[in-house]
Amino acid sequence: MTLHLSNPQIKRRGLMLVLSSPSGAGKTTLTRLLREREASLSLSISVTTRERRPSEVEGSHYYFISETEFRDLQTRGDLLESAFVHGNHYGSPRKPIEKALSEGKDILFDIDYQGARQIASKAPDDVVTVFILPPSITELRTRLERRAEDSGEVIDRRLAAAKQEISRWEDYNYVLVNDDLDKTFAQLRALLAAERLKRERQVGLSSFVAGLLGDLP
Amino acid sequence: MTLHLSNPQIKRRGLMLVLSSPSGAGKTTLTRLLREREASLSLSISVTTRERRPSEVEGSHYYFISETEFRDLQTRGDLLESAFVHGNHYGSPRKPIEKALSEGKDILFDIDYQGARQIASKAPDDVVTVFILPPSITELRTRLERRAEDSGEVIDRRLAAAKQEISRWEDYNYVLVNDDLDKTFAQLRALLAAERLKRERQVGLSSFVAGLLGDLP
């Protein structure tokens, strides 16, 4: 798929692409490929109350904010989703996302089913949710074991988490079985192309069609 | 897009792809390309009460039936859509379509907005509707004039019909602007691939996921 598949003459509204999967199903690789190959897609940058690590860059990895700032965002309804993990708050700020969408840019979210559900309920028309399944548990376990950094205990914990995550597959619009990375990536790009072509997202169609009708006898 | 983009290990339900456009927007060529390149897609074969022409083959171009048979189909609710044109009845019989869908085959409909609306209201979950727009009226007129067989009067009639057809663009799920045949064809294939990957259509997912969950500790 080397062609640019949008209708560039028609102004469109961006979309939020939510990818969820159990650890080891290939989501990280697919996210990287999407960011490399899909120019109009960028990763959502979360706010967090946790301390910045030396390797992290403000505004690139996270927006680092105080507890008070986080509470303010939450109170004003300015978070599309939020989570409390190991004593720290995380959230997706609504305003920069809304700005990107209105400029026809797409935002990628790499989040779990709880975040996916929150976003889908807050902005149903702008969200496309995709769940990535492993082809088999044997394959999932192999992929987890191949990661040298994970101990046996960590792998067992990830498999337990996988069970919980996989059991939410029915919350998603699309379900892909990642038995071949190239195929799954092509599927992701196809569904992204398709979702961009939905009538409601091509907000410039009204004026385009009005122009056509005006030119007819 | 040379890859086969479905999940072949998951049983899926077919879909009905409805293509509408004004005459001259490229729908006939796109329909031919889809039939040539999409193995699981076949054209819906209508029933009609009009007389068979010598060049036509029963069951290939149409099912030729009597007025009584047509009325019976209609009374039993066995037509997904029907139209009365120049004194003859036409319709899309429900049973062969339902059989194809349940076997995971897709059916292509080359029909106008009235047929599209009837099908979409009778089988909303199984239908994907696509409207093809010309890039401009100048281009539409050029394409109509290039067809040697059409007289000036026929062209004027087609432009008047185009106005009516184009004004129904908001009834459709997807709207494509056919300014480049290769691009528009790739868009059609992308949306077909995407629609096949929708969770609800992959009817085999339940048992596939049950298998995965059963293999987890």
Short mmCIF file of C-alpha atoms in Angstrom, two decimals:
data_model
loop_
_atom_site.label_atom_id
_atom_site.label_comp_id
_atom_site.label_asym_id
_atom_site.label_seq_id
_atom_site.Cartn_x
_atom_site.Cartn_y
_atom_site.Cartn_z
CA MET A 1 0.00 0.00 0.00
CA THR A 2 2.29 2.75 -1.23
CA LEU A 3 -0.48 5.11 -2.31
CA HIS A 4 -1.64 7.93 -0.12
CA LEU A 5 -5.14 6.73 0.59
CA SER A 6 -6.91 9.82 1.84
CA ASN A 7 -8.78 12.36 -0.25
CA PRO A 8 -6.32 15.23 0.16
CA GLN A 9 -8.69 17.78 -1.37
CA ILE A 10 -11.25 17.13 1.41
CA LYS A 11 -10.61 18.51 4.89
CA ARG A 12 -10.96 15.76 7.45
CA ARG A 13 -11.15 15.42 11.20
CA GLY A 14 -8.45 13.27 12.80
CA LEU A 15 -9.21 10.15 14.80
CA MET A 16 -7.92 8.47 17.93
CA LEU A 17 -6.52 5.01 17.29
CA VAL A 18 -6.50 2.96 20.46
CA LEU A 19 -4.33 -0.18 20.44
CA SER A 20 -4.61 -2.69 23.25
CA SER A 21 -3.18 -6.16 23.65
CA PRO A 22 -1.63 -8.42 26.20
CA SER A 23 2.10 -7.97 26.64
CA GLY A 24 3.94 -10.03 24.03
CA ALA A 25 1.34 -9.83 21.27
CA GLY A 26 3.43 -7.41 19.22
CA LYS A 27 1.80 -4.09 20.08
CA THR A 28 5.06 -2.23 20.77
CA THR A 29 6.53 -3.18 17.39
CA LEU A 30 3.28 -2.31 15.59
CA THR A 31 3.14 1.05 17.38
CA ARG A 32 6.70 1.82 16.28
CA LEU A 33 5.96 0.84 12.66
CA LEU A 34 2.83 2.98 12.61
CA ARG A 35 4.72 6.00 13.92
CA GLU A 36 7.46 5.50 11.33
CA ARG A 37 5.18 4.99 8.36
CA GLU A 38 2.06 7.02 9.06
CA ALA A 39 3.02 10.66 8.81
CA SER A 40 -0.25 12.09 10.10
CA LEU A 41 -0.26 9.85 13.19
CA SER A 42 1.46 10.75 16.44
CA LEU A 43 1.56 9.16 19.86
CA SER A 44 -0.58 10.67 22.58
CA ILE A 45 1.58 12.26 25.27
CA SER A 46 0.26 11.67 28.76
CA VAL A 47 0.47 13.86 31.81
CA THR A 48 1.86 12.20 34.90
CA THR A 49 2.54 13.08 38.52
CA ARG A 50 5.48 10.73 38.75
CA GLU A 51 9.01 12.07 38.82
CA ARG A 52 10.87 12.54 35.57
CA ARG A 53 13.62 9.99 34.95
CA PRO A 54 16.94 11.35 33.65
CA SER A 55 16.36 9.78 30.23
CA GLU A 56 12.93 11.36 29.81
CA VAL A 57 12.13 14.58 28.01
CA GLU A 58 9.27 16.86 29.08
CA GLY A 59 6.62 17.03 26.35
CA SER A 60 8.12 14.12 24.49
CA HIS A 61 7.73 11.19 26.89
CA TYR A 62 5.30 12.83 29.28
CA TYR A 63 4.12 16.16 30.55
CA PHE A 64 5.30 16.11 34.16
CA ILE A 65 2.81 17.90 36.38
CA SER A 66 2.04 18.28 40.09
CA GLU A 67 -0.69 16.51 42.02
CA THR A 68 -2.60 19.81 42.16
CA GLU A 69 -2.36 20.35 38.42
CA PHE A 70 -3.53 16.79 37.85
CA ARG A 71 -6.54 17.26 40.14
CA ASP A 72 -7.41 20.51 38.35
CA LEU A 73 -7.36 18.77 34.95
CA GLN A 74 -9.54 16.00 36.31
CA THR A 75 -12.01 18.37 37.96
CA ARG A 76 -12.41 20.39 34.75
CA GLY A 77 -13.07 17.20 32.73
CA ASP A 78 -9.88 17.81 30.79
CA LEU A 79 -8.67 14.22 30.86
CA LEU A 80 -9.94 11.71 28.29
CA GLU A 81 -8.75 8.87 30.48
CA SER A 82 -6.72 8.50 33.65
CA ALA A 83 -5.18 5.78 35.76
CA PHE A 84 -3.49 5.48 39.13
CA VAL A 85 -0.54 3.09 38.94
CA HIS A 86 2.02 2.37 41.70
CA GLY A 87 1.15 5.58 43.52
CA ASN A 88 1.30 7.85 40.47
CA HIS A 89 -1.40 9.46 38.36
CA TYR A 90 -1.41 9.26 34.58
CA GLY A 91 -3.86 10.81 32.13
CA SER A 92 -4.49 11.85 28.51
CA PRO A 93 -5.09 15.60 28.32
CA ARG A 94 -8.08 16.54 26.19
CA LYS A 95 -7.02 19.94 24.84
CA PRO A 96 -3.92 19.08 22.78
CA ILE A 97 -5.78 16.02 21.45
CA GLU A 98 -8.81 18.08 20.45
CA LYS A 99 -6.50 20.56 18.69
CA ALA A 100 -4.76 17.78 16.74
CA LEU A 101 -8.07 16.16 15.72
CA SER A 102 -9.47 19.45 14.45
CA GLU A 103 -6.30 19.87 12.34
CA GLY A 104 -6.86 16.46 10.71
CA LYS A 105 -4.13 14.70 12.67
CA ASP A 106 -4.54 11.25 14.18
CA ILE A 107 -3.49 10.28 17.67
CA LEU A 108 -2.29 6.84 18.67
CA PHE A 109 -2.96 5.49 22.16
CA ASP A 110 -1.10 2.50 23.51
CA ILE A 111 -3.29 1.77 26.54
CA ASP A 112 -5.08 -1.03 28.32
CA TYR A 113 -8.78 -1.90 28.27
CA GLN A 114 -9.59 0.42 31.16
CA GLY A 115 -8.18 3.45 29.33
CA ALA A 116 -9.74 2.32 26.04
CA ARG A 117 -13.13 2.13 27.68
CA GLN A 118 -12.83 5.62 29.21
CA ILE A 119 -11.82 7.23 25.92
CA ALA A 120 -14.48 5.39 23.96
CA SER A 121 -17.16 6.58 26.35
CA LYS A 122 -15.96 10.21 26.33
CA ALA A 123 -15.43 10.62 22.58
CA PRO A 124 -17.20 7.75 20.82
CA ASP A 125 -17.26 9.37 17.36
CA ASP A 126 -13.53 10.06 17.31
CA VAL A 127 -12.25 6.73 18.57
CA VAL A 128 -11.29 3.54 16.74
CA THR A 129 -10.33 0.71 19.06
CA VAL A 130 -8.21 -2.25 18.01
CA PHE A 131 -7.33 -5.32 19.99
CA ILE A 132 -4.30 -7.40 19.03
CA LEU A 133 -4.46 -11.09 19.88
CA PRO A 134 -1.54 -13.52 19.85
CA PRO A 135 -2.03 -16.51 17.51
CA SER A 136 -1.67 -18.88 20.49
CA ILE A 137 -0.63 -18.91 24.13
CA THR A 138 2.41 -21.03 23.23
CA GLU A 139 3.48 -18.23 20.88
CA LEU A 140 2.75 -15.56 23.51
CA ARG A 141 4.85 -17.40 26.09
CA THR A 142 7.69 -17.82 23.58
CA ARG A 143 7.67 -14.10 22.80
CA LEU A 144 7.72 -13.22 26.50
CA GLU A 145 10.54 -15.70 27.19
CA ARG A 146 12.57 -14.30 24.28
CA ARG A 147 12.81 -11.00 26.12
CA ALA A 148 15.99 -11.62 28.07
CA GLU A 149 15.10 -9.02 30.70
CA ASP A 150 12.03 -10.82 31.97
CA SER A 151 12.39 -13.34 34.76
CA GLY A 152 10.16 -16.38 35.09
CA GLU A 153 8.16 -14.61 37.77
CA VAL A 154 7.62 -11.57 35.56
CA ILE A 155 6.48 -13.85 32.73
CA ASP A 156 3.94 -15.56 34.99
CA ARG A 157 2.64 -12.16 36.08
CA ARG A 158 2.36 -11.05 32.44
CA LEU A 159 0.45 -14.21 31.53
CA ALA A 160 -1.99 -13.56 34.38
CA ALA A 161 -2.43 -9.98 33.15
CA ALA A 162 -2.86 -11.31 29.60
CA LYS A 163 -5.83 -13.35 30.75
CA GLN A 164 -7.55 -10.27 32.14
CA GLU A 165 -6.71 -8.16 29.07
CA ILE A 166 -7.76 -10.79 26.49
CA SER A 167 -11.07 -11.32 28.25
CA ARG A 168 -12.03 -7.73 27.25
CA TRP A 169 -11.71 -8.34 23.50
CA GLU A 170 -15.44 -7.69 23.01
CA ASP A 171 -15.01 -4.00 23.95
CA TYR A 172 -13.10 -3.32 20.71
CA ASN A 173 -14.16 -2.32 17.18
CA TYR A 174 -11.54 -4.43 15.45
CA VAL A 175 -9.73 -7.59 16.51
CA LEU A 176 -6.50 -8.63 14.77
CA VAL A 177 -4.67 -11.92 15.24
CA ASN A 178 -0.96 -11.16 15.02
CA ASP A 179 0.34 -14.37 13.45
CA ASP A 180 2.42 -12.41 10.92
CA LEU A 181 3.78 -8.97 11.66
CA ASP A 182 3.67 -7.73 8.05
CA LYS A 183 0.08 -8.85 7.65
CA THR A 184 -1.04 -7.35 10.94
CA PHE A 185 0.69 -4.07 10.12
CA ALA A 186 -1.01 -3.99 6.70
CA GLN A 187 -4.34 -4.68 8.43
CA LEU A 188 -3.76 -1.77 10.79
CA ARG A 189 -2.95 0.55 7.90
CA ALA A 190 -5.99 -0.64 5.96
CA LEU A 191 -8.34 0.03 8.84
CA LEU A 192 -6.73 3.40 9.46
CA ALA A 193 -7.21 4.29 5.77
CA ALA A 194 -10.82 3.09 5.91
CA GLU A 195 -11.69 4.96 9.10
CA ARG A 196 -10.29 8.16 7.62
CA LEU A 197 -12.63 7.73 4.64
CA LYS A 198 -15.76 7.54 6.76
CA ARG A 199 -18.17 10.20 5.71
CA GLU A 200 -18.46 11.80 9.14
CA ARG A 201 -14.70 12.29 9.40
CA GLN A 202 -14.40 14.01 6.02
CA VAL A 203 -15.73 17.26 7.41
CA GLY A 204 -14.92 19.11 4.16
CA LEU A 205 -17.30 16.95 2.12
CA SER A 206 -20.33 19.22 2.62
CA SER A 207 -18.71 22.16 0.89
CA PHE A 208 -17.09 19.92 -1.75
CA VAL A 209 -20.45 18.38 -2.66
CA ALA A 210 -22.14 21.80 -2.59
CA GLY A 211 -19.57 22.88 -5.18
CA LEU A 212 -20.34 19.87 -7.38
CA LEU A 213 -24.08 20.41 -7.15
CA GLY A 214 -23.63 24.11 -7.93
CA ASP A 215 -21.78 23.23 -11.14
CA LEU A 216 -24.58 20.96 -12.38
CA PRO A 217 -27.23 22.35 -14.74
CA MET B 1 -1.69 -4.45 -0.99
CA THR B 2 -0.64 -7.90 -2.06
CA LEU B 3 -1.16 -9.58 1.30
CA HIS B 4 -4.28 -11.47 2.12
CA LEU B 5 -5.63 -9.23 4.86
CA SER B 6 -8.19 -11.39 6.59
CA ASN B 7 -7.57 -13.66 9.57
CA PRO B 8 -8.01 -16.97 7.75
CA GLN B 9 -8.07 -18.99 10.97
CA ILE B 10 -11.17 -17.09 12.17
CA LYS B 11 -14.53 -17.89 10.63
CA ARG B 12 -16.20 -14.71 9.47
CA ARG B 13 -19.57 -13.57 8.23
CA GLY B 14 -19.63 -11.99 4.76
CA LEU B 15 -20.77 -8.46 4.12
CA MET B 16 -22.76 -6.62 1.49
CA LEU B 17 -20.79 -3.90 -0.24
CA VAL B 18 -23.09 -1.35 -1.83
CA LEU B 19 -21.53 0.98 -4.40
CA SER B 20 -23.46 3.97 -5.66
CA SER B 21 -22.42 6.90 -7.80
CA PRO B 22 -23.65 9.09 -10.60
CA SER B 23 -23.07 7.68 -14.07
CA GLY B 24 -19.56 8.58 -15.23
CA ALA B 25 -17.88 8.59 -11.82
CA GLY B 26 -16.08 5.31 -12.51
CA LYS B 27 -18.27 2.83 -10.66
CA THR B 28 -18.46 0.31 -13.51
CA THR B 29 -14.67 0.10 -13.81
CA LEU B 30 -14.25 -0.15 -10.03
CA THR B 31 -16.87 -2.90 -9.88
CA ARG B 32 -15.03 -4.86 -12.57
CA LEU B 33 -11.67 -4.46 -10.81
CA LEU B 34 -13.16 -5.58 -7.50
CA ARG B 35 -14.64 -8.69 -9.10
CA GLU B 36 -11.33 -9.51 -10.77
CA ARG B 37 -9.16 -8.98 -7.71
CA GLU B 38 -11.31 -9.84 -4.71
CA ALA B 39 -11.81 -13.59 -4.78
CA SER B 40 -14.38 -13.76 -1.98
CA LEU B 41 -16.55 -11.04 -3.53
CA SER B 42 -19.27 -11.72 -6.07
CA LEU B 43 -21.89 -9.58 -7.71
CA SER B 44 -25.45 -9.85 -6.45
CA ILE B 45 -27.70 -11.40 -9.08
CA SER B 46 -31.10 -9.78 -9.25
CA VAL B 47 -34.44 -11.28 -10.11
CA THR B 48 -36.38 -9.49 -12.83
CA THR B 49 -39.71 -9.77 -14.58
CA ARG B 50 -38.37 -8.35 -17.81
CA GLU B 51 -37.77 -10.60 -20.81
CA ARG B 52 -34.38 -12.21 -21.20
CA ARG B 53 -32.26 -10.71 -23.99
CA PRO B 54 -30.49 -13.19 -26.31
CA SER B 55 -27.09 -12.25 -24.85
CA GLU B 56 -28.21 -12.84 -21.25
CA VAL B 57 -27.73 -16.02 -19.24
CA GLU B 58 -30.21 -17.12 -16.58
CA GLY B 59 -28.58 -17.11 -13.15
CA SER B 60 -25.58 -15.16 -14.41
CA HIS B 61 -27.03 -11.81 -15.49
CA TYR B 62 -30.42 -12.19 -13.81
CA TYR B 63 -32.87 -14.72 -12.53
CA PHE B 64 -35.77 -14.28 -14.92
CA ILE B 65 -39.07 -14.81 -13.11
CA SER B 66 -42.76 -14.20 -13.66
CA GLU B 67 -44.84 -11.37 -12.21
CA THR B 68 -46.48 -13.91 -9.88
CA GLU B 69 -43.15 -15.23 -8.63
CA PHE B 70 -41.97 -11.67 -8.06
CA ARG B 71 -45.08 -10.80 -6.05
CA ASP B 72 -44.63 -13.97 -3.98
CA LEU B 73 -41.03 -13.04 -3.14
CA GLN B 74 -42.12 -9.55 -2.19
CA THR B 75 -45.03 -10.75 -0.05
CA ARG B 76 -42.82 -13.17 1.86
CA GLY B 77 -40.28 -10.41 2.56
CA ASP B 78 -37.73 -12.28 0.47
CA LEU B 79 -36.40 -9.23 -1.37
CA LEU B 80 -33.74 -7.03 0.24
CA GLU B 81 -34.58 -4.25 -2.20
CA SER B 82 -36.74 -3.83 -5.27
CA ALA B 83 -37.42 -1.30 -7.97
CA PHE B 84 -39.92 -0.81 -10.79
CA VAL B 85 -38.19 0.55 -13.91
CA HIS B 86 -39.73 1.08 -17.37
CA GLY B 87 -42.56 -1.32 -16.59
CA ASN B 88 -40.39 -4.12 -15.17
CA HIS B 89 -39.71 -5.29 -11.64
CA TYR B 90 -36.20 -5.87 -10.30
CA GLY B 91 -35.15 -7.12 -6.90
CA SER B 92 -32.36 -8.65 -4.79
CA PRO B 93 -33.41 -12.05 -3.43
CA ARG B 94 -32.64 -12.49 0.25
CA LYS B 95 -32.04 -16.25 0.44
CA PRO B 96 -28.98 -16.72 -1.80
CA ILE B 97 -27.48 -13.60 -0.24
CA GLU B 98 -28.06 -14.89 3.30
CA LYS B 99 -26.48 -18.21 2.32
CA ALA B 100 -23.39 -16.49 0.89
CA LEU B 101 -22.98 -14.24 3.95
CA SER B 102 -23.18 -17.17 6.32
CA GLU B 103 -20.44 -18.89 4.28
CA GLY B 104 -18.17 -15.86 4.71
CA LYS B 105 -18.63 -14.60 1.15
CA ASP B 106 -19.13 -10.94 0.32
CA ILE B 107 -21.72 -9.63 -2.11
CA LEU B 108 -21.29 -6.53 -4.24
CA PHE B 109 -24.31 -4.38 -5.15
CA ASP B 110 -24.13 -1.84 -7.93
CA ILE B 111 -27.34 0.07 -7.15
CA ASP B 112 -28.69 3.58 -6.72
CA TYR B 113 -29.51 5.43 -3.51
CA GLN B 114 -33.03 4.04 -3.34
CA GLY B 115 -31.81 0.44 -3.38
CA ALA B 116 -28.96 1.30 -1.00
CA ARG B 117 -31.40 2.76 1.48
CA GLN B 118 -33.70 -0.28 1.32
CA ILE B 119 -30.85 -2.75 1.91
CA ALA B 120 -29.33 -0.65 4.69
CA SER B 121 -32.66 -0.54 6.51
CA LYS B 122 -33.31 -4.30 6.13
CA ALA B 123 -29.85 -5.58 7.08
CA PRO B 124 -27.96 -2.74 8.75
CA ASP B 125 -25.29 -4.93 10.38
CA ASP B 126 -24.33 -6.65 7.14
CA VAL B 127 -24.16 -3.64 4.85
CA VAL B 128 -21.30 -1.29 4.01
CA THR B 129 -22.33 1.58 1.73
CA VAL B 130 -19.89 3.53 -0.41
CA PHE B 131 -20.56 6.58 -2.53
CA ILE B 132 -18.19 7.46 -5.38
CA LEU B 133 -17.98 11.14 -6.28
CA PRO B 134 -16.39 12.58 -9.42
CA PRO B 135 -13.56 15.08 -8.73
CA SER B 136 -15.49 17.79 -10.62
CA ILE B 137 -18.50 18.25 -12.87
CA THR B 138 -16.17 19.17 -15.75
CA GLU B 139 -14.51 15.79 -15.32
CA LEU B 140 -17.89 14.01 -15.04
CA ARG B 141 -19.09 15.65 -18.27
CA THR B 142 -15.84 14.74 -20.06
CA ARG B 143 -16.18 11.11 -19.01
CA LEU B 144 -19.79 11.00 -20.20
CA GLU B 145 -18.88 12.66 -23.51
CA ARG B 146 -16.01 10.21 -24.04
CA ARG B 147 -18.57 7.41 -24.26
CA ALA B 148 -19.21 7.51 -27.99
CA GLU B 149 -22.60 5.85 -27.61
CA ASP B 150 -24.20 8.64 -25.63
CA SER B 151 -25.93 11.48 -27.47
CA GLY B 152 -26.03 15.04 -26.13
CA GLU B 153 -29.56 14.46 -24.93
CA VAL B 154 -28.55 11.30 -23.02
CA ILE B 155 -25.66 13.20 -21.43
CA ASP B 156 -28.01 15.97 -20.27
CA ARG B 157 -30.34 13.35 -18.79
CA ARG B 158 -27.41 11.68 -17.01
CA LEU B 159 -26.26 15.00 -15.57
CA ALA B 160 -29.76 15.66 -14.24
CA ALA B 161 -29.79 12.17 -12.68
CA ALA B 162 -26.29 12.83 -11.28
CA LYS B 163 -27.65 15.82 -9.38
CA GLN B 164 -30.29 13.69 -7.71
CA GLU B 165 -27.85 10.87 -6.93
CA ILE B 166 -25.06 13.12 -5.59
CA SER B 167 -27.50 14.90 -3.30
CA ARG B 168 -27.90 11.60 -1.37
CA TRP B 169 -24.22 11.35 -0.41
CA GLU B 170 -25.08 11.69 3.29
CA ASP B 171 -26.83 8.31 3.28
CA TYR B 172 -23.49 6.48 2.86
CA ASN B 173 -20.89 5.13 5.29
CA TYR B 174 -17.92 6.02 3.11
CA VAL B 175 -17.46 8.67 0.45
CA LEU B 176 -14.61 8.40 -2.09
CA VAL B 177 -13.57 11.05 -4.58
CA ASN B 178 -12.47 9.26 -7.73
CA ASP B 179 -9.74 11.59 -8.98
CA ASP B 180 -7.38 8.65 -9.58
CA LEU B 181 -8.63 5.17 -10.41
CA ASP B 182 -5.71 3.32 -8.76
CA LYS B 183 -6.09 5.32 -5.56
CA THR B 184 -9.86 4.88 -5.43
CA PHE B 185 -9.52 1.14 -6.06
CA ALA B 186 -6.93 0.89 -3.26
CA GLN B 187 -9.31 2.81 -0.98
CA LEU B 188 -12.11 0.37 -1.78
CA ARG B 189 -9.89 -2.60 -1.01
CA ALA B 190 -8.70 -1.01 2.22
CA LEU B 191 -12.22 -0.40 3.46
CA LEU B 192 -13.25 -3.88 2.43
CA ALA B 193 -10.29 -5.32 4.38
CA ALA B 194 -11.15 -3.16 7.38
CA GLU B 195 -14.85 -4.02 7.40
CA ARG B 196 -13.98 -7.72 7.29
CA LEU B 197 -11.86 -7.25 10.42
CA LYS B 198 -14.66 -5.74 12.47
CA ARG B 199 -15.18 -7.77 15.59
CA GLU B 200 -18.86 -8.51 14.92
CA ARG B 201 -18.08 -9.98 11.50
CA GLN B 202 -15.42 -12.36 12.77
CA VAL B 203 -18.00 -14.76 14.15
CA GLY B 204 -15.33 -17.35 14.94
CA LEU B 205 -13.56 -15.05 17.42
CA SER B 206 -15.56 -16.23 20.43
CA SER B 207 -14.35 -19.77 20.17
CA PHE B 208 -10.82 -18.67 19.20
CA VAL B 209 -10.56 -16.46 22.29
CA ALA B 210 -12.09 -19.16 24.46
CA GLY B 211 -9.28 -21.42 23.27
CA LEU B 212 -6.64 -18.83 24.17
CA LEU B 213 -8.12 -18.22 27.62
CA GLY B 214 -8.32 -21.96 28.21
CA ASP B 215 -4.59 -22.29 27.50
CA LEU B 216 -3.66 -19.63 30.05
CA PRO B 217 -2.69 -20.64 33.60
#
